[in-house]
PDB file of C-alpha atoms in Angstrom:
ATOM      1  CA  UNK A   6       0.000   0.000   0.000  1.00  0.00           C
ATOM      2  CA  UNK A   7       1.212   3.429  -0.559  1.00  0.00           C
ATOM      3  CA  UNK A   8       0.404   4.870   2.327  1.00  0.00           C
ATOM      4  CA  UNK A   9      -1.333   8.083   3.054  1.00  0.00           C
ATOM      5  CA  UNK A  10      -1.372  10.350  -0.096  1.00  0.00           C
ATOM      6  CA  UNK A  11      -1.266  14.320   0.982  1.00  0.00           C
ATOM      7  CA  UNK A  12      -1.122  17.139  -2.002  1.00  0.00           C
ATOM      8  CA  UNK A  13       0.137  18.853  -2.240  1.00  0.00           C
ATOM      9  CA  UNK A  14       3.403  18.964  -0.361  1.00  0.00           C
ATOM     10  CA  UNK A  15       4.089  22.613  -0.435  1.00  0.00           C
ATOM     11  CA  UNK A  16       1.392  25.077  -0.390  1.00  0.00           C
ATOM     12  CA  UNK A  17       2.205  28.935  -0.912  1.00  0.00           C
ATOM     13  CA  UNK A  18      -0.744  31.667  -1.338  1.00  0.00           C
ATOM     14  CA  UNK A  19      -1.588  35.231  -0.490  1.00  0.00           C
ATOM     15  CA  UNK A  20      -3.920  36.239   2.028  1.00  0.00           C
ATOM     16  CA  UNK A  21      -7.138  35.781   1.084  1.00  0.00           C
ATOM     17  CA  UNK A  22      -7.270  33.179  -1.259  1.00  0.00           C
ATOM     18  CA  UNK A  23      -8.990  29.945  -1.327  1.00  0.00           C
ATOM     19  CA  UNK A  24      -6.423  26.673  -0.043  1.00  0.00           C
ATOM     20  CA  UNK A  25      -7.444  23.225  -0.754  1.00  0.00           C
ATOM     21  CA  UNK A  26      -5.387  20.832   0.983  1.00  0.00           C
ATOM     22  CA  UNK A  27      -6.122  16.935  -0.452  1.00  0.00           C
ATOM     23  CA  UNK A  28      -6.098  13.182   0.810  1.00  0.00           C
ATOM     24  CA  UNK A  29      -6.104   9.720  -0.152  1.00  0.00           C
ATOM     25  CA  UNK A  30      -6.407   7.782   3.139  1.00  0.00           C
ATOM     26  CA  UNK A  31      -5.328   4.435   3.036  1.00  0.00           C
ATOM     27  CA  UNK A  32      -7.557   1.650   1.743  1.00  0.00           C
ATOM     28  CA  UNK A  33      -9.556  -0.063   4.366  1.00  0.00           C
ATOM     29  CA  UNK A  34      -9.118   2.355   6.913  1.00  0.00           C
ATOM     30  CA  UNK A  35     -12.322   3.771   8.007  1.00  0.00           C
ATOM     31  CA  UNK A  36     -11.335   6.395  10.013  1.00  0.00           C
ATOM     32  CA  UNK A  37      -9.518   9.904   8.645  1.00  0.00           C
ATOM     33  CA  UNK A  38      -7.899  12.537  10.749  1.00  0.00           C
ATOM     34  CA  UNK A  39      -6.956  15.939  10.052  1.00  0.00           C
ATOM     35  CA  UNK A  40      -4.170  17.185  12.472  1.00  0.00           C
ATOM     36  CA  UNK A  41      -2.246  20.882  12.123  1.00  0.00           C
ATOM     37  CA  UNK A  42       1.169  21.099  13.354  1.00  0.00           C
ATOM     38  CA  UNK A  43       2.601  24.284  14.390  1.00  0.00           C
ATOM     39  CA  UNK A  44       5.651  25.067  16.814  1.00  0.00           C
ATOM     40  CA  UNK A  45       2.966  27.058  19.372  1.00  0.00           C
ATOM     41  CA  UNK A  46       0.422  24.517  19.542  1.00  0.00           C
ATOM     42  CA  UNK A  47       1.657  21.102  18.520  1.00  0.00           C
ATOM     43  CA  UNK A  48      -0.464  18.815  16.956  1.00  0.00           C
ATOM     44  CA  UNK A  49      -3.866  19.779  17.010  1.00  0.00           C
ATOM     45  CA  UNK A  50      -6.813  17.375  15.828  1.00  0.00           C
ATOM     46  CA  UNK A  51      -8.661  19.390  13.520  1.00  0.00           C
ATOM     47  CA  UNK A  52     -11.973  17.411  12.337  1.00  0.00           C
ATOM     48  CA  UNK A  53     -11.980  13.151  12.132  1.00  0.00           C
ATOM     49  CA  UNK A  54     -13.946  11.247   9.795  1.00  0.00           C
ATOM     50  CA  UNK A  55     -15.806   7.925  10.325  1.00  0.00           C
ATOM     51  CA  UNK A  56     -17.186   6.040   7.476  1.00  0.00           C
ATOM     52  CA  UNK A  57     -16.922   9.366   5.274  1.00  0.00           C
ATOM     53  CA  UNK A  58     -18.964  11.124   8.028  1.00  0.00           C
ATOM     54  CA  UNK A  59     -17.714  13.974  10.042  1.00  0.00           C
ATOM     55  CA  UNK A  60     -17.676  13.101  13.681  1.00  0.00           C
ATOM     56  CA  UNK A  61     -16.144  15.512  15.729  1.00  0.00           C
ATOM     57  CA  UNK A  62     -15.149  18.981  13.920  1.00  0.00           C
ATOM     58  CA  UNK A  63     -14.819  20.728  17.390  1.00  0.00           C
ATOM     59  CA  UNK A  64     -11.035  21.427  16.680  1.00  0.00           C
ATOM     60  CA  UNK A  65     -11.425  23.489  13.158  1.00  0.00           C
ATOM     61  CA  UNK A  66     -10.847  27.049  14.471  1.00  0.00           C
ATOM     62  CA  UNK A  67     -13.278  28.802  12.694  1.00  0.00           C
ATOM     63  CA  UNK A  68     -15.752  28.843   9.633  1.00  0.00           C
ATOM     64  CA  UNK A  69     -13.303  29.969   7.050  1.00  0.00           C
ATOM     65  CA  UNK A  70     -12.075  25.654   7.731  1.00  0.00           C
ATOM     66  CA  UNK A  71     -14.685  23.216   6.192  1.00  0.00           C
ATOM     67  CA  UNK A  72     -13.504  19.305   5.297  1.00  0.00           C
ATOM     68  CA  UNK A  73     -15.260  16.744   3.297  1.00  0.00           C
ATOM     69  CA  UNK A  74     -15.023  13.509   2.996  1.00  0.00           C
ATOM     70  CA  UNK A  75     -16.907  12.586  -0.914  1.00  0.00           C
ATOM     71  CA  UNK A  76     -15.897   8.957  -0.537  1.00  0.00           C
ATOM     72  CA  UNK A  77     -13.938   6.355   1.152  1.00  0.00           C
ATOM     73  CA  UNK A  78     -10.324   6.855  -0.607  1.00  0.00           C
ATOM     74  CA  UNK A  79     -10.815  11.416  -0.432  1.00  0.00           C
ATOM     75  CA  UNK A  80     -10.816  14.021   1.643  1.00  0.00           C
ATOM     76  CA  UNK A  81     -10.578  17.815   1.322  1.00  0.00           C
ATOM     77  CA  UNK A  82      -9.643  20.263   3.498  1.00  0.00           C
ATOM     78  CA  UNK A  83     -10.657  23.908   2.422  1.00  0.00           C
ATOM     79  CA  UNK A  84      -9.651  27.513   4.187  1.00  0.00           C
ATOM     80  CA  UNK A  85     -11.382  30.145   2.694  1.00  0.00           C
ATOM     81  CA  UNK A  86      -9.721  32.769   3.453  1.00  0.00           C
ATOM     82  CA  UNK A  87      -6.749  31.877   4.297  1.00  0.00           C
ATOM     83  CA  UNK A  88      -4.989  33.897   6.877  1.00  0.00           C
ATOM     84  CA  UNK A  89      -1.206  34.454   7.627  1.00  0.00           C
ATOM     85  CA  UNK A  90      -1.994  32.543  10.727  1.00  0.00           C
ATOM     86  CA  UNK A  91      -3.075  29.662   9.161  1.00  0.00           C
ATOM     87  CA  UNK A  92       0.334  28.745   8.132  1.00  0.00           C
ATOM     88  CA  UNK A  93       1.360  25.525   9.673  1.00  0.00           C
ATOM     89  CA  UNK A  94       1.635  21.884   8.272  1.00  0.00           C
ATOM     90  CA  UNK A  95      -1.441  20.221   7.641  1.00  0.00           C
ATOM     91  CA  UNK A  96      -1.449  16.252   7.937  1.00  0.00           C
ATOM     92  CA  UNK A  97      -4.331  13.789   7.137  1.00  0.00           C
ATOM     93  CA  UNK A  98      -4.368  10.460   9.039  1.00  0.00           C
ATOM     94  CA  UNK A  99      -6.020   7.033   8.954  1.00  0.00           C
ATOM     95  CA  UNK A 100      -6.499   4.240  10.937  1.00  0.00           C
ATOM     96  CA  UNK A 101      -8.789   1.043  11.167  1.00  0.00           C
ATOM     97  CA  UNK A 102     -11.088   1.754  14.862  1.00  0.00           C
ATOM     98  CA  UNK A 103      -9.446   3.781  17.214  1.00  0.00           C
ATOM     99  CA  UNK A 104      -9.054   2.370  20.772  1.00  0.00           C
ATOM    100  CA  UNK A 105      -8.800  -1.499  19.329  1.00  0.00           C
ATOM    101  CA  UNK A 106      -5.721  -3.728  18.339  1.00  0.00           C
ATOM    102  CA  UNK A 107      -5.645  -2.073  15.071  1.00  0.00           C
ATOM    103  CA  UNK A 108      -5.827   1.439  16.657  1.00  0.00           C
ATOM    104  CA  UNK A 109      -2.473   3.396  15.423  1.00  0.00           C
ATOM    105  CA  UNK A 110      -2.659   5.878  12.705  1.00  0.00           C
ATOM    106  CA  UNK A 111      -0.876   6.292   9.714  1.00  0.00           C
ATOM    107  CA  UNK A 112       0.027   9.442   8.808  1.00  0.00           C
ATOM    108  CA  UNK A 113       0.733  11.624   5.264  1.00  0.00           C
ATOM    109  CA  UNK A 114       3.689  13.234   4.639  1.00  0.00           C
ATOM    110  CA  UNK A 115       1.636  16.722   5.061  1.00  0.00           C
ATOM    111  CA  UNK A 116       1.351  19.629   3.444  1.00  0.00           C
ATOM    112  CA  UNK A 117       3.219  22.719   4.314  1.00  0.00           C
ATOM    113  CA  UNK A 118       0.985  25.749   3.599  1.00  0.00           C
ATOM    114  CA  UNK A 119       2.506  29.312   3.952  1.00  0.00           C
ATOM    115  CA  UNK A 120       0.053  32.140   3.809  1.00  0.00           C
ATOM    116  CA  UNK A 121       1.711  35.730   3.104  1.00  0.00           C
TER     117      UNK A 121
ATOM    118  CA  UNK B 137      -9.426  13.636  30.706  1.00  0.00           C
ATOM    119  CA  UNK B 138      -6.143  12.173  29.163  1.00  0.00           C
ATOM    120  CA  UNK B 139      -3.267  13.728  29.233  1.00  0.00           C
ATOM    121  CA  UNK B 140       0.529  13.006  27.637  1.00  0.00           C
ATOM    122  CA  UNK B 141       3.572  14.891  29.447  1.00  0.00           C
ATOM    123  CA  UNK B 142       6.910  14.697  27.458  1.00  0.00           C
ATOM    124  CA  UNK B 143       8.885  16.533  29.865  1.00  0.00           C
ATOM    125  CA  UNK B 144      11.667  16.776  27.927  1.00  0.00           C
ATOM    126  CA  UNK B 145      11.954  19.329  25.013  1.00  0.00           C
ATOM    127  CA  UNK B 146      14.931  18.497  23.540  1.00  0.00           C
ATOM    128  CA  UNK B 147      17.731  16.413  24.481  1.00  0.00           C
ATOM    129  CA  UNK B 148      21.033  16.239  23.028  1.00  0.00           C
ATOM    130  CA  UNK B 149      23.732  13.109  23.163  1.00  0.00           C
ATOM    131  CA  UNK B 150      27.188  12.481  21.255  1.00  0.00           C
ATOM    132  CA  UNK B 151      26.629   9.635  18.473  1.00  0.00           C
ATOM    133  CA  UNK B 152      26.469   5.483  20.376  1.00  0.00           C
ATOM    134  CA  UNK B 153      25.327   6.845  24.010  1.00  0.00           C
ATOM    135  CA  UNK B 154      22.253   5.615  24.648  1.00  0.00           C
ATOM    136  CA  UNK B 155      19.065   8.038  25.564  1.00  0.00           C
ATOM    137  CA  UNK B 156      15.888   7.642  27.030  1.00  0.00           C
ATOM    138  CA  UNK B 157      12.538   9.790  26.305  1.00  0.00           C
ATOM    139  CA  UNK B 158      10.322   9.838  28.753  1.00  0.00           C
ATOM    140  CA  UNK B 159       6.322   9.696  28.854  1.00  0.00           C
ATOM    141  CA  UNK B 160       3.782  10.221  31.122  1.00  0.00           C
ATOM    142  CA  UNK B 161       0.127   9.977  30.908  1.00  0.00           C
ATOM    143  CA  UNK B 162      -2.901  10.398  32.995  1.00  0.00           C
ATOM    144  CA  UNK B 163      -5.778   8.700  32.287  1.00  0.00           C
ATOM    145  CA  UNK B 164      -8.936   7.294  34.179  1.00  0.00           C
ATOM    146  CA  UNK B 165      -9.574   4.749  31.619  1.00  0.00           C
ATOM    147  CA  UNK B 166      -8.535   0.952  32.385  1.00  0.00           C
ATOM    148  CA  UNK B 167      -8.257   0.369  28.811  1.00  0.00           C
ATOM    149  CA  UNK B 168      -6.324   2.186  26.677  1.00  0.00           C
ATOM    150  CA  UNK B 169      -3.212   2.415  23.949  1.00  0.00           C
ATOM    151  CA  UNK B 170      -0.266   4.456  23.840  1.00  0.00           C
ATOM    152  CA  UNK B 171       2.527   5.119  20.975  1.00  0.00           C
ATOM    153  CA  UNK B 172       5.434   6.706  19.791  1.00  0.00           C
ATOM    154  CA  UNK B 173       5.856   8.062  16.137  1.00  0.00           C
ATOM    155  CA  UNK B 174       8.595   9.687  14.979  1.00  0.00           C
ATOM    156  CA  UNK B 175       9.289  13.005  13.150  1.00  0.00           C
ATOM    157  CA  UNK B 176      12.901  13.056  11.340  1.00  0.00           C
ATOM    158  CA  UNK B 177      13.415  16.581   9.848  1.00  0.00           C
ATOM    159  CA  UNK B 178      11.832  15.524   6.607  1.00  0.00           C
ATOM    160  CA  UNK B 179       8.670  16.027   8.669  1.00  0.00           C
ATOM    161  CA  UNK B 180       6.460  12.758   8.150  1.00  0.00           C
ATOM    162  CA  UNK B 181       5.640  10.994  11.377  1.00  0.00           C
ATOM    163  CA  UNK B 182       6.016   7.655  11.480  1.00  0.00           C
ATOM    164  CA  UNK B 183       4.706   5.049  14.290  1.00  0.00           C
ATOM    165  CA  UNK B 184       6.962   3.576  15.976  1.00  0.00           C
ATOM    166  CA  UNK B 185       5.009   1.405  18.353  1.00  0.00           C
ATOM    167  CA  UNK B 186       1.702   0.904  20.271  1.00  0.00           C
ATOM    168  CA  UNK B 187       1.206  -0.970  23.018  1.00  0.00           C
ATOM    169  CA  UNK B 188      -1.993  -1.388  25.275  1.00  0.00           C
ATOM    170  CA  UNK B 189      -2.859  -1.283  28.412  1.00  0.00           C
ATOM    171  CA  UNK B 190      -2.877  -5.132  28.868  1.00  0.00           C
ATOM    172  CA  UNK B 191       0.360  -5.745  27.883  1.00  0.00           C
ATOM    173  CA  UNK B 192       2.945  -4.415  30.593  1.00  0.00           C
ATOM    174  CA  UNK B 193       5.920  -6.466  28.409  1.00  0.00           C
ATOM    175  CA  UNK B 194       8.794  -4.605  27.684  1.00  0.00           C
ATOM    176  CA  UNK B 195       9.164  -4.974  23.545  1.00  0.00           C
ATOM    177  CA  UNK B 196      12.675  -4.215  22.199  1.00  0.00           C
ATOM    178  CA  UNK B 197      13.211  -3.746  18.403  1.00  0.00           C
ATOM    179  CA  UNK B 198      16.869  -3.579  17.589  1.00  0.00           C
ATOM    180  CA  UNK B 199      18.482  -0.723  19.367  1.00  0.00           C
ATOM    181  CA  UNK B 200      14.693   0.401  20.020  1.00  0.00           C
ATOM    182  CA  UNK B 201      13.343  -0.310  23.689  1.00  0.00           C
ATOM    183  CA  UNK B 202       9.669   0.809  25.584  1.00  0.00           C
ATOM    184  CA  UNK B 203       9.613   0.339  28.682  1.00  0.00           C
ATOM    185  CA  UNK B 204       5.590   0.495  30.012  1.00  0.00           C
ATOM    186  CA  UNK B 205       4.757   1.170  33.667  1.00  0.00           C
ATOM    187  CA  UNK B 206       1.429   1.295  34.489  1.00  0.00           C
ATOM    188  CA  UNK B 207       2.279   1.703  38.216  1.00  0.00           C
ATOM    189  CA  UNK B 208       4.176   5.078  37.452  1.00  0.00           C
ATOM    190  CA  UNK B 209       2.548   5.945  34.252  1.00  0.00           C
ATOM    191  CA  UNK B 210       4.824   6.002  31.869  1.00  0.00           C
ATOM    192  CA  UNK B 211       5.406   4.499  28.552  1.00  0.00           C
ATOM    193  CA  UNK B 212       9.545   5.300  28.370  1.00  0.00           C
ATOM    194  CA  UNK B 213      11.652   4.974  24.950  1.00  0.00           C
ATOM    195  CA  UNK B 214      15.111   3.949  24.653  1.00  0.00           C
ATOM    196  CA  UNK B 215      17.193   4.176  21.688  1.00  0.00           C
ATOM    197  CA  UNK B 216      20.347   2.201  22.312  1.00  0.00           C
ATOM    198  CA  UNK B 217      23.587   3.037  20.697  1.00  0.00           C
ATOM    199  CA  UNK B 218      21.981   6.053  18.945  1.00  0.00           C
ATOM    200  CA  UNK B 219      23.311   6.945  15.953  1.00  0.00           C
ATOM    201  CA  UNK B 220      22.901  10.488  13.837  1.00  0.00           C
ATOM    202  CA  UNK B 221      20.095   8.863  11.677  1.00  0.00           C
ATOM    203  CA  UNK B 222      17.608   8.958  15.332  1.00  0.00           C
ATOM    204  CA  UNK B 223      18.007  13.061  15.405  1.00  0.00           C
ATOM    205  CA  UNK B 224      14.151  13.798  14.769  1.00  0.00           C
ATOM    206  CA  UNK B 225      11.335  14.699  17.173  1.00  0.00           C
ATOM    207  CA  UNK B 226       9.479  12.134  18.681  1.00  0.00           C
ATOM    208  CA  UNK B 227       5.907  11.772  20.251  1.00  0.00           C
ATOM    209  CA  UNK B 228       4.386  10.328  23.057  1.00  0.00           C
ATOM    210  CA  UNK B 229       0.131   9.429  22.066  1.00  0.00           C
ATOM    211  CA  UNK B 230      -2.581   8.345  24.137  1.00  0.00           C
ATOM    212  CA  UNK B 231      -5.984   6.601  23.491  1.00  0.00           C
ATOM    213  CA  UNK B 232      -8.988   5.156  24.799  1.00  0.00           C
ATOM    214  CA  UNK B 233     -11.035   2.526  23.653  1.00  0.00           C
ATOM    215  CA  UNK B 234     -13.944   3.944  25.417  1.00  0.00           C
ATOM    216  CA  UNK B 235     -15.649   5.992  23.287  1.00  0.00           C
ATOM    217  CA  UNK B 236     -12.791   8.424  22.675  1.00  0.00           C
ATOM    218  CA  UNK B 237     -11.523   7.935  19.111  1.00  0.00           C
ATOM    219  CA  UNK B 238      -8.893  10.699  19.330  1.00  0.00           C
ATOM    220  CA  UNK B 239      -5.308  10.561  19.470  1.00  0.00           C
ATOM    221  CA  UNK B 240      -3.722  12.793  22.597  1.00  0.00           C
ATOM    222  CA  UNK B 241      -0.383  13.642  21.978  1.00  0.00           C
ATOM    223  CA  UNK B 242       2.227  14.841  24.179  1.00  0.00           C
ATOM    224  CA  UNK B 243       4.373  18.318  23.110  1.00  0.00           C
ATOM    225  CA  UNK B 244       7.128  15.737  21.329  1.00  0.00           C
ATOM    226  CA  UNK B 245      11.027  15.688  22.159  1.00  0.00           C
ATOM    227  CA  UNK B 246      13.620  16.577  20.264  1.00  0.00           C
ATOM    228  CA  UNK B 247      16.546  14.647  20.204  1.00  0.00           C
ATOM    229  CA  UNK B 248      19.663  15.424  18.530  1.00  0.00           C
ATOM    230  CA  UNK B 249      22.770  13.529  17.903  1.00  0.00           C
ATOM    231  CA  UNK B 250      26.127  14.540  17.802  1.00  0.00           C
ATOM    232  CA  UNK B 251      28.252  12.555  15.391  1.00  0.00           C
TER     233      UNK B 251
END
């Protein structure tokens, strides 16, 4: 398996514009996890996916984030409008059922967005 | 509600000494898992290990050791011999199987080594 597909890698745009940050999770896995990274916070859970449907989005900061999940193998993540403080790297996890013998995640190799 | 404590920001030791990143969690759950990915400074993160909360076993894995105490709390990694290929950032995670699907990670550590 290829892993966790992220894309793209490297993400630069102005303030203001749309970003669409993408995902393939891995087949089989029917949970996805958006995390952002950044050197004041950590990781942060963003929204998680079960089945394609959002479960918990109580860790997107604010309603310029929305993520879909269309289908089992993709997954958007959409700012709009992106922010200088929005910069960070983005990753998108999956995993068979949390909390079981098959619990760990496997992450992407993330997406570096820098918003100037 | 769980918590992960990585103490130690970053921690520094000359090329085949051996280091040891510490963990500590808090949790009221009986049943739970913990892990340790890695984050080399290409940035992926890559698991390392889980182990739940069953299984008190020490597991080694070449010059990789966790060492799980559930009477102290702490799920401690060992990197034996450490060579200059180890320097990344690694992370302590926590989580439930009772009806918590989320990963809590700890603040990560970043270990360095000196060739």
């Amino acid at each position: 398996d290829a892993g966790v597909i992220q894309s793209p890698r490297h993400e630069v745009t102005e303030m203001g514009q749309e970003v669409t940050l993408r995902c393939k999770p891995i087949s089989g896995h029917d949970y996805l996890f958006w995390y952002r990274q950044t050197m004041m916070r950590g990781l942060e859970l963003l929204i998680y996916f079960n089945n394609n449907v959002p479960i918990d989005d109580s860790g997107m900061p604010e309603d310029r984030f929305s993520a879909k999940m269309p289908n089992a193998s993709f997954s958007t993540l959409k700012i709009q409008p992106s922010e200088p403080r929005d910069s960070a790297v983005y990753f998108c996890a999956s995993s068979r059922e949390p909390g079981t013998v098959n619990t760990e995640a496997f992450f992407g190799q993330g997406t570096r967005l820098t918003v100037v | 509600a769980q918590k992960v404590t990585q103490a130690q920001t970053e921690i520094s030791v000359v090329e085949k000494e051996d280091v040891t990143l510490d963990c500590v969690y808090e949790t009221r759950d009986t049943t739970y898992y913990l892990f340790w990915y890695k984050q080399p400074p290409s940035g992926e993160l890559v698991f390392l290990i889980r182990r739940n909360s069953f299984d008190e076993q020490n597991e080694i894995s070449g010059r990789y050791s966790w060492n799980f105490q559930k009477s102290t709390s702490s799920f401690n990694f060992t990197i034996t011999a450490s060579q200059v290929v180890d320097s990344a950032v690694y992370f302590c995670a926590f989580i439930s199987n009772f009806g918590n699907e989320k990963l809590t990670f700890g603040t990560g550590t970043r270990l360095t080594i000196i060739p």
